[in-house]
PDB file of C-alpha atoms in Angstrom:
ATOM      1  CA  UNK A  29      13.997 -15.642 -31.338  1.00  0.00           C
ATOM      2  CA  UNK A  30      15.048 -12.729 -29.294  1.00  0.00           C
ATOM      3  CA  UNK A  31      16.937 -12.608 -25.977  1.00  0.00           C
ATOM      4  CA  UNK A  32      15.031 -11.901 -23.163  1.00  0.00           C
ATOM      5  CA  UNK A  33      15.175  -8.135 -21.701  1.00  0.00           C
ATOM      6  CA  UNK A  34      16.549  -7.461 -17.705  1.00  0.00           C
ATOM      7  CA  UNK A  35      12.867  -7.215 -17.231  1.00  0.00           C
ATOM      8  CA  UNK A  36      12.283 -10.282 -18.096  1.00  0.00           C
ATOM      9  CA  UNK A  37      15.226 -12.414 -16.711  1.00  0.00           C
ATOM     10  CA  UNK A  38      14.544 -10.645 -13.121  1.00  0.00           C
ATOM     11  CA  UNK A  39      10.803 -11.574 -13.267  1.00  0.00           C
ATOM     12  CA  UNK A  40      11.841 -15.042 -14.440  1.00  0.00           C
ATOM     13  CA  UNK A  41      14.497 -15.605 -11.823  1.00  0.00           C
ATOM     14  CA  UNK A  42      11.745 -14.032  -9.245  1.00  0.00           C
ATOM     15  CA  UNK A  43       9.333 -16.730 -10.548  1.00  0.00           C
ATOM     16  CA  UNK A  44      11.917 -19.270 -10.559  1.00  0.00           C
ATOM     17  CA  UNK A  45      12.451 -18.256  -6.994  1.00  0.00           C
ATOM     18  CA  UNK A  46       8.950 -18.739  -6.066  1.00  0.00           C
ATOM     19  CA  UNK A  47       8.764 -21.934  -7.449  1.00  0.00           C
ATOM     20  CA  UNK A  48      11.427 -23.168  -5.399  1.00  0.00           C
ATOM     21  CA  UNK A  49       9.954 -21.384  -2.303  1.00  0.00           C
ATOM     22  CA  UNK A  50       6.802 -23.265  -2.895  1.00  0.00           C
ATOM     23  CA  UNK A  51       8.770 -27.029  -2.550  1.00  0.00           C
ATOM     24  CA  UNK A  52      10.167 -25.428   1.117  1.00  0.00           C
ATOM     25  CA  UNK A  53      13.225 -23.700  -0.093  1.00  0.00           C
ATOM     26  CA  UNK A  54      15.181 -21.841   2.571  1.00  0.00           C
ATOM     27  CA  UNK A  55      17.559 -20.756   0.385  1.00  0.00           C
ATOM     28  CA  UNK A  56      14.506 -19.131  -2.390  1.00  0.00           C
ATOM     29  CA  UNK A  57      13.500 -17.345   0.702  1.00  0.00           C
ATOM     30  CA  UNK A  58      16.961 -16.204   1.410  1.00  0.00           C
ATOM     31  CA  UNK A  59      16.913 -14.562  -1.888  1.00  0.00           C
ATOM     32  CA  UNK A  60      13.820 -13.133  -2.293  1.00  0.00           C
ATOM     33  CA  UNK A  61      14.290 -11.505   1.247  1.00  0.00           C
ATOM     34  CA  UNK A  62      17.770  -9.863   0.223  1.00  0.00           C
ATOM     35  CA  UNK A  63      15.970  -8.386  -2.636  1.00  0.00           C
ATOM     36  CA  UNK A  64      13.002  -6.567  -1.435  1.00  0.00           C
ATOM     37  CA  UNK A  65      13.362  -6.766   2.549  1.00  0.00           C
ATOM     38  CA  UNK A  66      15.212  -3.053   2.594  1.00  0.00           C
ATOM     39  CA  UNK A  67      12.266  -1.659  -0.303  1.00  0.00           C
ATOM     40  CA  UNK A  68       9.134  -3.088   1.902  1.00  0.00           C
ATOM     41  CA  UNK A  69      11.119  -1.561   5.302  1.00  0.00           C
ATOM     42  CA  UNK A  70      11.249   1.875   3.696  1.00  0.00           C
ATOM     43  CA  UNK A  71       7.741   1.983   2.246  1.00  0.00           C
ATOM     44  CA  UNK A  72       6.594   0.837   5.884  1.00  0.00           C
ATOM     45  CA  UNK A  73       8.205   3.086   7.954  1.00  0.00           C
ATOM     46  CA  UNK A  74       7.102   6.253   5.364  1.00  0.00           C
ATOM     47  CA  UNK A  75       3.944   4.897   6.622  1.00  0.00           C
ATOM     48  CA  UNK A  76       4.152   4.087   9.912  1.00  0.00           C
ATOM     49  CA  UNK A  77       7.110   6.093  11.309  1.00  0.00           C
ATOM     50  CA  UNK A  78       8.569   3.338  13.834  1.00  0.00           C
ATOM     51  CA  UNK A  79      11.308   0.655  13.337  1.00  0.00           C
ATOM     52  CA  UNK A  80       9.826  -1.667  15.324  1.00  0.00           C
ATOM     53  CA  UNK A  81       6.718  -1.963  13.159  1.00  0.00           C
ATOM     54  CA  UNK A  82       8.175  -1.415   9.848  1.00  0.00           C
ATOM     55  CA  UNK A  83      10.546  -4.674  10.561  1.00  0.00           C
ATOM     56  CA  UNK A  84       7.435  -6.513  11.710  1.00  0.00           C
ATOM     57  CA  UNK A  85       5.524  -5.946   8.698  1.00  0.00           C
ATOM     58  CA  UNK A  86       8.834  -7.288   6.692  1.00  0.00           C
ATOM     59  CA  UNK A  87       8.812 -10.557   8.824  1.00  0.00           C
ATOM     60  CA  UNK A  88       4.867 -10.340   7.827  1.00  0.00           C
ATOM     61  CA  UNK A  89       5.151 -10.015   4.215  1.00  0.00           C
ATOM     62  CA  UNK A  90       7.866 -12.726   4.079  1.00  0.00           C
ATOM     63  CA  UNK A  91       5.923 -14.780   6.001  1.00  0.00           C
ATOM     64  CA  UNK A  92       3.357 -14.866   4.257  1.00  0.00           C
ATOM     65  CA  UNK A  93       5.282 -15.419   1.288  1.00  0.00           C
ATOM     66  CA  UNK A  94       6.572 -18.758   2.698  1.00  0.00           C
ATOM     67  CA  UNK A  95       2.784 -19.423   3.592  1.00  0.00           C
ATOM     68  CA  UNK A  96       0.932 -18.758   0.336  1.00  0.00           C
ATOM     69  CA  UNK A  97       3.995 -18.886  -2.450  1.00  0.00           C
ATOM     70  CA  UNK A  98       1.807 -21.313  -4.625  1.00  0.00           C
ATOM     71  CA  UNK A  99      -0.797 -18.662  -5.079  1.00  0.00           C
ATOM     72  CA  UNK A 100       1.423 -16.476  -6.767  1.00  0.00           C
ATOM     73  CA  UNK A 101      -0.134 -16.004 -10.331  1.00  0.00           C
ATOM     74  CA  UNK A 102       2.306 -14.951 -13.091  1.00  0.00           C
ATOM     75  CA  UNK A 103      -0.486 -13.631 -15.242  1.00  0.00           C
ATOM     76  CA  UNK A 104      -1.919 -11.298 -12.494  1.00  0.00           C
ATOM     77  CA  UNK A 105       1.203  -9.245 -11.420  1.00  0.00           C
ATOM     78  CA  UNK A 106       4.533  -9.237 -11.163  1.00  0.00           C
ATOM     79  CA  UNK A 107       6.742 -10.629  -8.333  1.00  0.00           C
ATOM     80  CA  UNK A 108       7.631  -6.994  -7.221  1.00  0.00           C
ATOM     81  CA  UNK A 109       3.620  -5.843  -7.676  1.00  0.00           C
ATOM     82  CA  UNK A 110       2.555  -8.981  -5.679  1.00  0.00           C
ATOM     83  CA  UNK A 111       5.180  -8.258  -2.823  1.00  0.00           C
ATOM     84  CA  UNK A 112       4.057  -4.654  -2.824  1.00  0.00           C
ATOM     85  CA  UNK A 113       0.580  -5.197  -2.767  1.00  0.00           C
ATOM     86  CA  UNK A 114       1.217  -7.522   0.328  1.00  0.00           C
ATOM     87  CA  UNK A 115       3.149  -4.877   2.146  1.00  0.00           C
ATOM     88  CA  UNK A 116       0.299  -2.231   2.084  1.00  0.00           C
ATOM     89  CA  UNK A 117      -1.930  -4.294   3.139  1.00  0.00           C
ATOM     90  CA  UNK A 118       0.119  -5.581   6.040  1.00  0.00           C
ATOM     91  CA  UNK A 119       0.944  -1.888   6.926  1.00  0.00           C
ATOM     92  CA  UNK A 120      -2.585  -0.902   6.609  1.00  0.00           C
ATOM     93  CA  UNK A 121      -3.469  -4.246   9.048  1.00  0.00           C
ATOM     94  CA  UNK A 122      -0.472  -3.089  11.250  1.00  0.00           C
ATOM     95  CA  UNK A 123      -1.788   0.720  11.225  1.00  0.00           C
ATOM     96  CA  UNK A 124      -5.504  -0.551  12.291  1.00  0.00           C
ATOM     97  CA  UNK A 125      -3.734  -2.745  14.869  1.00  0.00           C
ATOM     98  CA  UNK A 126      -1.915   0.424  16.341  1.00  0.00           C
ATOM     99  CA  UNK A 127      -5.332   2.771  16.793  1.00  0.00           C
ATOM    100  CA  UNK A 128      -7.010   0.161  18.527  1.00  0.00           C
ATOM    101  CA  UNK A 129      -4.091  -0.578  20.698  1.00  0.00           C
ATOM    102  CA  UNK A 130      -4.239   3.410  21.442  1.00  0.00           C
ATOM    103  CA  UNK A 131      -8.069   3.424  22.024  1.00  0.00           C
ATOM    104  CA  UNK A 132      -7.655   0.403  23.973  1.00  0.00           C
ATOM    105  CA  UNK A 133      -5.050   1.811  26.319  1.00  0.00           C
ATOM    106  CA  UNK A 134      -6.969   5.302  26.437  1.00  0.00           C
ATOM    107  CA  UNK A 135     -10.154   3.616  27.383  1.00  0.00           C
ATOM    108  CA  UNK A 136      -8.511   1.316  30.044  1.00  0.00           C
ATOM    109  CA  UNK A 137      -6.605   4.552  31.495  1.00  0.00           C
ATOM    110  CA  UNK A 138      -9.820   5.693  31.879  1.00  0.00           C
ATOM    111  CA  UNK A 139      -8.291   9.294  31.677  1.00  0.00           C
ATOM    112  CA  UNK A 140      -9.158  12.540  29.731  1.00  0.00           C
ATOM    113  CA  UNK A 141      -6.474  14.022  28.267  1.00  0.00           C
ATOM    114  CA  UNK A 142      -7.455  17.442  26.652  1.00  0.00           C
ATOM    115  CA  UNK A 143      -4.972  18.323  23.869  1.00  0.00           C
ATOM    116  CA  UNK A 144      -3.787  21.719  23.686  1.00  0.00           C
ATOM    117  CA  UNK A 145      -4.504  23.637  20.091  1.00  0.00           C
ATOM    118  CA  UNK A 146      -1.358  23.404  18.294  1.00  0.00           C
ATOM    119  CA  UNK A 147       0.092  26.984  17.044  1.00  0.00           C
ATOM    120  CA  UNK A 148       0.239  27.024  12.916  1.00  0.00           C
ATOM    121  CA  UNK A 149       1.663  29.747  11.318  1.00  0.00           C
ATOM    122  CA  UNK A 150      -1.051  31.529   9.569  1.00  0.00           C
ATOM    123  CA  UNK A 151       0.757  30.985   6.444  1.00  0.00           C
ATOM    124  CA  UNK A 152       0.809  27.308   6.739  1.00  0.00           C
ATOM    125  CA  UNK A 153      -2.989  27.364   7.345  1.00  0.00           C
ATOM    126  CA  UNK A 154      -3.547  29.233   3.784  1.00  0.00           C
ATOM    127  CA  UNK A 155      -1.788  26.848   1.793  1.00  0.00           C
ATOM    128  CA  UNK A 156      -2.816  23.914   3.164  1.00  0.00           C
ATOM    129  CA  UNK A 157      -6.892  25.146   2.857  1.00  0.00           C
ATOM    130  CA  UNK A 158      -5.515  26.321  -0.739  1.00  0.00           C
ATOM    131  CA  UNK A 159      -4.438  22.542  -1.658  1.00  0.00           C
ATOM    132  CA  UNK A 160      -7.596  20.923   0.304  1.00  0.00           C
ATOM    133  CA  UNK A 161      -9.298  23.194  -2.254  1.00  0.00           C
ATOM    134  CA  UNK A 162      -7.662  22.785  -4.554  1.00  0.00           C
ATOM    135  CA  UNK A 163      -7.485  18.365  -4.323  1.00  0.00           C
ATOM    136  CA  UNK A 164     -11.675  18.675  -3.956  1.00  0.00           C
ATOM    137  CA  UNK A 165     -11.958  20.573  -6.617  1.00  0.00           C
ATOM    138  CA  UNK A 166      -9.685  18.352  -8.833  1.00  0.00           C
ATOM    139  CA  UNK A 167     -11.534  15.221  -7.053  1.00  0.00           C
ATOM    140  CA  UNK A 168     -15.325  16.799  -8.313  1.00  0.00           C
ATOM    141  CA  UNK A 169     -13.794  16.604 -12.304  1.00  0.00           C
ATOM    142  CA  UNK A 170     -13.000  12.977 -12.239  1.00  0.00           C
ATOM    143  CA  UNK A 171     -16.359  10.247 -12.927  1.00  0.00           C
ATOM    144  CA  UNK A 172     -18.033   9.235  -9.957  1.00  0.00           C
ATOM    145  CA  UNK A 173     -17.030   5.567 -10.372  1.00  0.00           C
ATOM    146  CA  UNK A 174     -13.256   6.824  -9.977  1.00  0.00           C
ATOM    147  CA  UNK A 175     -13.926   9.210  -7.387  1.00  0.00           C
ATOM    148  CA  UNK A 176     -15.989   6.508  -4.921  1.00  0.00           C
ATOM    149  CA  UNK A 177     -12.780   4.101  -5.264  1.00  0.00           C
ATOM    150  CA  UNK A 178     -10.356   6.616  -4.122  1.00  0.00           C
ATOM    151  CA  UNK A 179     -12.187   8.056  -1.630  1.00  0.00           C
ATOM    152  CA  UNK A 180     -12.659   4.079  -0.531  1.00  0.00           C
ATOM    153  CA  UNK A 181      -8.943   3.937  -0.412  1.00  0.00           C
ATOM    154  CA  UNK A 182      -7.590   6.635   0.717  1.00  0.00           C
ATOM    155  CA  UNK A 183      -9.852   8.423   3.095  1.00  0.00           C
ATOM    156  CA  UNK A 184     -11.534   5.618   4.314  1.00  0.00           C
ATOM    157  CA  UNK A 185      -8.022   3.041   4.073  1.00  0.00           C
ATOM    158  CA  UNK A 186     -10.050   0.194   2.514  1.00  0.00           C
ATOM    159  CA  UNK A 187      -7.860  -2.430   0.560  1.00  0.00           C
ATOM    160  CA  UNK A 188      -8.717  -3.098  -3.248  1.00  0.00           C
ATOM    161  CA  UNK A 189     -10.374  -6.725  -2.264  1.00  0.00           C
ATOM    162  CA  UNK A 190     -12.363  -4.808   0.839  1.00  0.00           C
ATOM    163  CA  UNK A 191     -13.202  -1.870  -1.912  1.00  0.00           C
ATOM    164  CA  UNK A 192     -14.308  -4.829  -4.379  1.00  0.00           C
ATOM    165  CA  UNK A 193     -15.975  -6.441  -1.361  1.00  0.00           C
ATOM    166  CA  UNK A 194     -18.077  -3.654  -0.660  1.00  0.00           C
ATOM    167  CA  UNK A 195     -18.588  -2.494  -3.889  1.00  0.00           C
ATOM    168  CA  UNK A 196     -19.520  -5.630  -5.897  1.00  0.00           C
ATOM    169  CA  UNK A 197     -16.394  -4.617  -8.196  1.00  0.00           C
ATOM    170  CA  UNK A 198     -13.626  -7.494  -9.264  1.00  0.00           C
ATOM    171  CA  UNK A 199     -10.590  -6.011  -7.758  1.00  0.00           C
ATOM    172  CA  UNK A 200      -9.162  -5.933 -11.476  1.00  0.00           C
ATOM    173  CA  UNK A 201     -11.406  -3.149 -12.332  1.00  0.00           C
ATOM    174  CA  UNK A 202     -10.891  -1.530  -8.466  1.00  0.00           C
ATOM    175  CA  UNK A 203      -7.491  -1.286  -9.543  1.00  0.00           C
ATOM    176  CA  UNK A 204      -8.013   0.331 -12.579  1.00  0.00           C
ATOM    177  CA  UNK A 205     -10.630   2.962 -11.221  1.00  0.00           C
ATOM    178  CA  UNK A 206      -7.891   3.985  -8.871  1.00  0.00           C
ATOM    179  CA  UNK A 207      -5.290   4.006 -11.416  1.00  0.00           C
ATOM    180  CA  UNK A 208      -7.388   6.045 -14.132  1.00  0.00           C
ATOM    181  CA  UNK A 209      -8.430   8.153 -11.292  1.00  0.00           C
ATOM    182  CA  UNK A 210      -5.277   9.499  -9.930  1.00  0.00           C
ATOM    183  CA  UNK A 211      -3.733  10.302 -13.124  1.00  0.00           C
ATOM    184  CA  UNK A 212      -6.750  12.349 -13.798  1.00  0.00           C
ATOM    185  CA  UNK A 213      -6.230  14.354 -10.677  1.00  0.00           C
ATOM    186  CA  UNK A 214      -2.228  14.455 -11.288  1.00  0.00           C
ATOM    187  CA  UNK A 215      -3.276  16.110 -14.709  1.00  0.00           C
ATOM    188  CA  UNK A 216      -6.286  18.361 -13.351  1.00  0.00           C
ATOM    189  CA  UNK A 217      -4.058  19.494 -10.349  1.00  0.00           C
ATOM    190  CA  UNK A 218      -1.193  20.128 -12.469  1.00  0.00           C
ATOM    191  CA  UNK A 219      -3.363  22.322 -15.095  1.00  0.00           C
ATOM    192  CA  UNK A 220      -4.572  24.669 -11.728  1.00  0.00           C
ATOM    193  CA  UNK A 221      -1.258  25.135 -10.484  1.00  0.00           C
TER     194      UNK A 221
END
């Protein structure tokens, strides 16, 4: 019998945790919070650019963690994959929250605010048409099936369960599509470089 990897023992301990966050644990919570609270912060505010709302989405995540711990399913992901799954979709929830807020204060305002054309340098405005070329281009090789997903998900923001949702897909295979999909473009991208 072999010992268990550093992989494994932290995924065990994380389950262990969740197990004991599922009988009302403070403590479990403690934990789990001191490991991943600074990791979900930064990969909200890359997204959403405030402090205020990358700490909210935290207290959201772990939250919801305390709500829904005995849903947690070993065999589908990871501890760190199931926290990180939770965090984009709180951050996408928190991101939809913010433009309505803004339409919502724009409509009650009842104002017109005409926004003055921003000056890019000329050189800026090449290279970013080059790379929007370039990324449609790269988007047109991949299969359709591949292509629809990402487009779901990243033009359109739709979660994998709202992409399975509207797509009649499991979210297993959503996943998958998206994963398949983007390395194909890393690889197509990289080869027109």
């Amino acid at each position: 019998m072999s010992l268990p990897s550093e992989d494994e023992k932290i995924s065990l301990d994380e389950s262990t945790l969740l197990k004991r966050i599922v009988q009302q644990d403070h403590s479990a919570l403690s934990q789990l919070y001191d490991r991943y609270a600074q990791i979900i912060y930064a990969i909200a505010f890359k997204s959403l650019g405030s402090v205020e709302e990358s700490e909210e989405v935290v207290l959201d995540v772990f939250s919801q963690v305390w709500r829904i711990a005995e849903k947690y399913d070993a065999n589908k992901a990871r501890v760190d994959t199931w926290l990180l799954m939770m965090t984009r979709s709180r951050v996408l929830d928190r991101l939809r929250y913010l433009q309505r807020t803004a339409k919502t204060k724009i409509a009650s305002v009842n104002v017109e605010i005409q926004s003055a054309k921003v000056s890019v340098d000329p050189i800026e405005e090449v290279l970013i048409s080059e790379r929007r070329t370039l990324v449609i281009a790269a988007l047109k090789q991949i299969p359709e099936e591949q292509r629809q997903v990402i487009e779901l998900a990243y033009y359109h923001g739709l979660t994998h369960s709202q992409i399975a949702a509207q797509s009649g897909l499991s979210v297993g295979t959503v996943k998958t599509r998206i994963r398949l999909g983007l390395n194909k473009l890393r690889i197509a991208i990289a080869v027109w470089k």
